[in-house]
Amino acid sequence: MKGRTWLVLRGLIAVALAVTLVTYNDAGDLSISNESSTEVTVITGDTEAIVPATGGTVLLDYGCTPGDVTVKVASGPAVVVPGPVCPEQQIVIRGDGKVELQPASANTT
């Protein structure tokens, strides 16, 4: 009987571990694209990312921002994007300094 109890207990632990691994879902990646000719600083509230001119960055497994997103350009005023911004959206800084949110269709995890 004692051996059977351990076998059942091990089976239950294995099932619980498998269910945990299957249901785990990461927070998702937050993408930022800079189409402008100058470097920008993107502040998400708890993270600051420097994005090079005509470049981009991805905040891996970041999830949604805790609030608004601020985009700072060396020349010109900061732009505040109402948040939260989530991985389903991509932050895009245009060449004219405008900041937009676009669907991030390739950003599904």
mmCIF file of C-alpha atoms in Angstrom:
data_model
loop_
_atom_site.group_PDB
_atom_site.id
_atom_site.type_symbol
_atom_site.label_atom_id
_atom_site.label_comp_id
_atom_site.label_asym_id
_atom_site.label_seq_id
_atom_site.Cartn_x
_atom_site.Cartn_y
_atom_site.Cartn_z
ATOM 1 C CA MET A 1 0.000 0.000 0.000
ATOM 2 C CA LYS A 2 2.819 2.381 0.828
ATOM 3 C CA GLY A 3 4.360 1.918 -2.632
ATOM 4 C CA ARG A 4 1.009 2.520 -4.288
ATOM 5 C CA THR A 5 0.526 5.785 -2.313
ATOM 6 C CA TRP A 6 3.900 7.101 -3.499
ATOM 7 C CA LEU A 7 3.072 6.137 -7.060
ATOM 8 C CA VAL A 8 -0.220 8.052 -6.905
ATOM 9 C CA LEU A 9 1.500 11.043 -5.266
ATOM 10 C CA ARG A 10 4.198 11.127 -7.959
ATOM 11 C CA GLY A 11 1.514 10.937 -10.632
ATOM 12 C CA LEU A 12 -0.381 13.865 -9.118
ATOM 13 C CA ILE A 13 2.804 15.939 -8.923
ATOM 14 C CA ALA A 14 3.611 15.145 -12.556
ATOM 15 C CA VAL A 15 0.108 16.156 -13.657
ATOM 16 C CA ALA A 16 0.269 19.407 -11.650
ATOM 17 C CA LEU A 17 3.650 20.250 -13.173
ATOM 18 C CA ALA A 18 2.419 19.503 -16.692
ATOM 19 C CA VAL A 19 -0.684 21.667 -16.227
ATOM 20 C CA THR A 20 1.453 24.519 -14.889
ATOM 21 C CA LEU A 21 3.810 24.366 -17.863
ATOM 22 C CA VAL A 22 0.989 24.175 -20.402
ATOM 23 C CA THR A 23 -0.942 27.097 -18.939
ATOM 24 C CA TYR A 24 2.124 29.347 -18.544
ATOM 25 C CA ASN A 25 1.860 32.329 -20.858
ATOM 26 C CA ASP A 26 4.581 34.960 -21.025
ATOM 27 C CA ALA A 27 3.649 38.622 -20.821
ATOM 28 C CA GLY A 28 4.452 39.359 -24.471
ATOM 29 C CA ASP A 29 7.058 41.527 -26.150
ATOM 30 C CA LEU A 30 6.622 45.289 -26.498
ATOM 31 C CA SER A 31 7.992 46.616 -29.825
ATOM 32 C CA ILE A 32 9.240 50.128 -30.541
ATOM 33 C CA SER A 33 10.101 51.333 -34.053
ATOM 34 C CA ASN A 34 11.927 54.599 -34.717
ATOM 35 C CA GLU A 35 11.568 55.813 -38.311
ATOM 36 C CA SER A 36 13.050 59.229 -37.517
ATOM 37 C CA SER A 37 16.612 60.338 -38.255
ATOM 38 C CA THR A 38 17.406 60.995 -34.578
ATOM 39 C CA GLU A 39 17.825 58.836 -31.513
ATOM 40 C CA VAL A 40 14.877 58.841 -29.112
ATOM 41 C CA THR A 41 14.376 57.843 -25.501
ATOM 42 C CA VAL A 42 11.215 55.928 -24.682
ATOM 43 C CA ILE A 43 10.107 55.884 -21.047
ATOM 44 C CA THR A 44 7.451 53.320 -20.171
ATOM 45 C CA GLY A 45 7.135 54.243 -16.524
ATOM 46 C CA ASP A 46 9.489 51.651 -15.106
ATOM 47 C CA THR A 47 11.857 51.175 -18.051
ATOM 48 C CA GLU A 48 13.831 53.599 -20.199
ATOM 49 C CA ALA A 49 14.938 52.486 -23.667
ATOM 50 C CA ILE A 50 17.189 54.392 -26.054
ATOM 51 C CA VAL A 51 16.122 53.656 -29.621
ATOM 52 C CA PRO A 52 18.623 54.505 -32.380
ATOM 53 C CA ALA A 53 17.726 56.545 -35.450
ATOM 54 C CA THR A 54 15.929 54.433 -38.083
ATOM 55 C CA GLY A 55 16.055 51.500 -35.688
ATOM 56 C CA GLY A 56 13.974 49.718 -33.173
ATOM 57 C CA THR A 57 13.976 47.728 -29.997
ATOM 58 C CA VAL A 58 11.903 45.046 -28.353
ATOM 59 C CA LEU A 59 11.298 44.817 -24.620
ATOM 60 C CA LEU A 60 11.182 41.049 -24.227
ATOM 61 C CA ASP A 61 8.469 39.548 -22.037
ATOM 62 C CA TYR A 62 7.535 43.064 -20.878
ATOM 63 C CA GLY A 63 3.768 42.932 -21.148
ATOM 64 C CA CYS A 64 1.736 46.126 -20.842
ATOM 65 C CA THR A 65 3.212 49.411 -19.699
ATOM 66 C CA PRO A 66 2.072 50.470 -16.231
ATOM 67 C CA GLY A 67 0.724 53.747 -17.627
ATOM 68 C CA ASP A 68 1.499 56.379 -20.244
ATOM 69 C CA VAL A 69 4.592 56.188 -22.469
ATOM 70 C CA THR A 70 6.819 59.241 -22.948
ATOM 71 C CA VAL A 71 8.946 59.651 -26.076
ATOM 72 C CA LYS A 72 11.780 62.179 -25.777
ATOM 73 C CA VAL A 73 13.643 63.548 -28.782
ATOM 74 C CA ALA A 74 16.838 65.600 -28.396
ATOM 75 C CA SER A 75 15.293 68.505 -30.284
ATOM 76 C CA GLY A 76 11.644 69.153 -29.624
ATOM 77 C CA PRO A 77 9.070 68.525 -26.958
ATOM 78 C CA ALA A 78 8.387 65.138 -25.410
ATOM 79 C CA VAL A 79 5.362 63.259 -26.713
ATOM 80 C CA VAL A 80 3.120 61.400 -24.274
ATOM 81 C CA VAL A 81 1.234 58.373 -25.562
ATOM 82 C CA PRO A 82 -1.768 57.471 -23.390
ATOM 83 C CA GLY A 83 -1.307 54.088 -21.823
ATOM 84 C CA PRO A 84 -1.206 51.424 -20.964
ATOM 85 C CA VAL A 85 0.385 50.187 -24.188
ATOM 86 C CA CYS A 86 0.289 46.407 -24.587
ATOM 87 C CA PRO A 87 2.160 43.900 -26.794
ATOM 88 C CA GLU A 88 -0.732 43.848 -29.288
ATOM 89 C CA GLN A 89 0.393 47.375 -30.188
ATOM 90 C CA GLN A 90 3.683 48.701 -31.503
ATOM 91 C CA ILE A 91 4.996 52.177 -30.687
ATOM 92 C CA VAL A 92 6.071 53.871 -33.937
ATOM 93 C CA ILE A 93 8.024 57.146 -34.010
ATOM 94 C CA ARG A 94 7.592 58.745 -37.445
ATOM 95 C CA GLY A 95 10.144 60.835 -39.311
ATOM 96 C CA ASP A 96 8.160 63.998 -38.584
ATOM 97 C CA GLY A 97 8.269 63.316 -34.817
ATOM 98 C CA LYS A 98 4.710 62.060 -34.503
ATOM 99 C CA VAL A 99 4.192 58.980 -32.371
ATOM 100 C CA GLU A 100 1.566 56.379 -33.264
ATOM 101 C CA LEU A 101 0.356 53.052 -32.006
ATOM 102 C CA GLN A 102 -0.031 50.378 -34.661
ATOM 103 C CA PRO A 103 -1.103 46.756 -34.475
ATOM 104 C CA ALA A 104 1.859 44.490 -33.826
ATOM 105 C CA SER A 105 0.598 41.495 -35.779
ATOM 106 C CA ALA A 106 4.029 39.873 -35.919
ATOM 107 C CA ASN A 107 4.459 40.359 -32.180
ATOM 108 C CA THR A 108 2.372 37.446 -30.939
ATOM 109 C CA THR A 109 3.987 35.016 -28.565
#
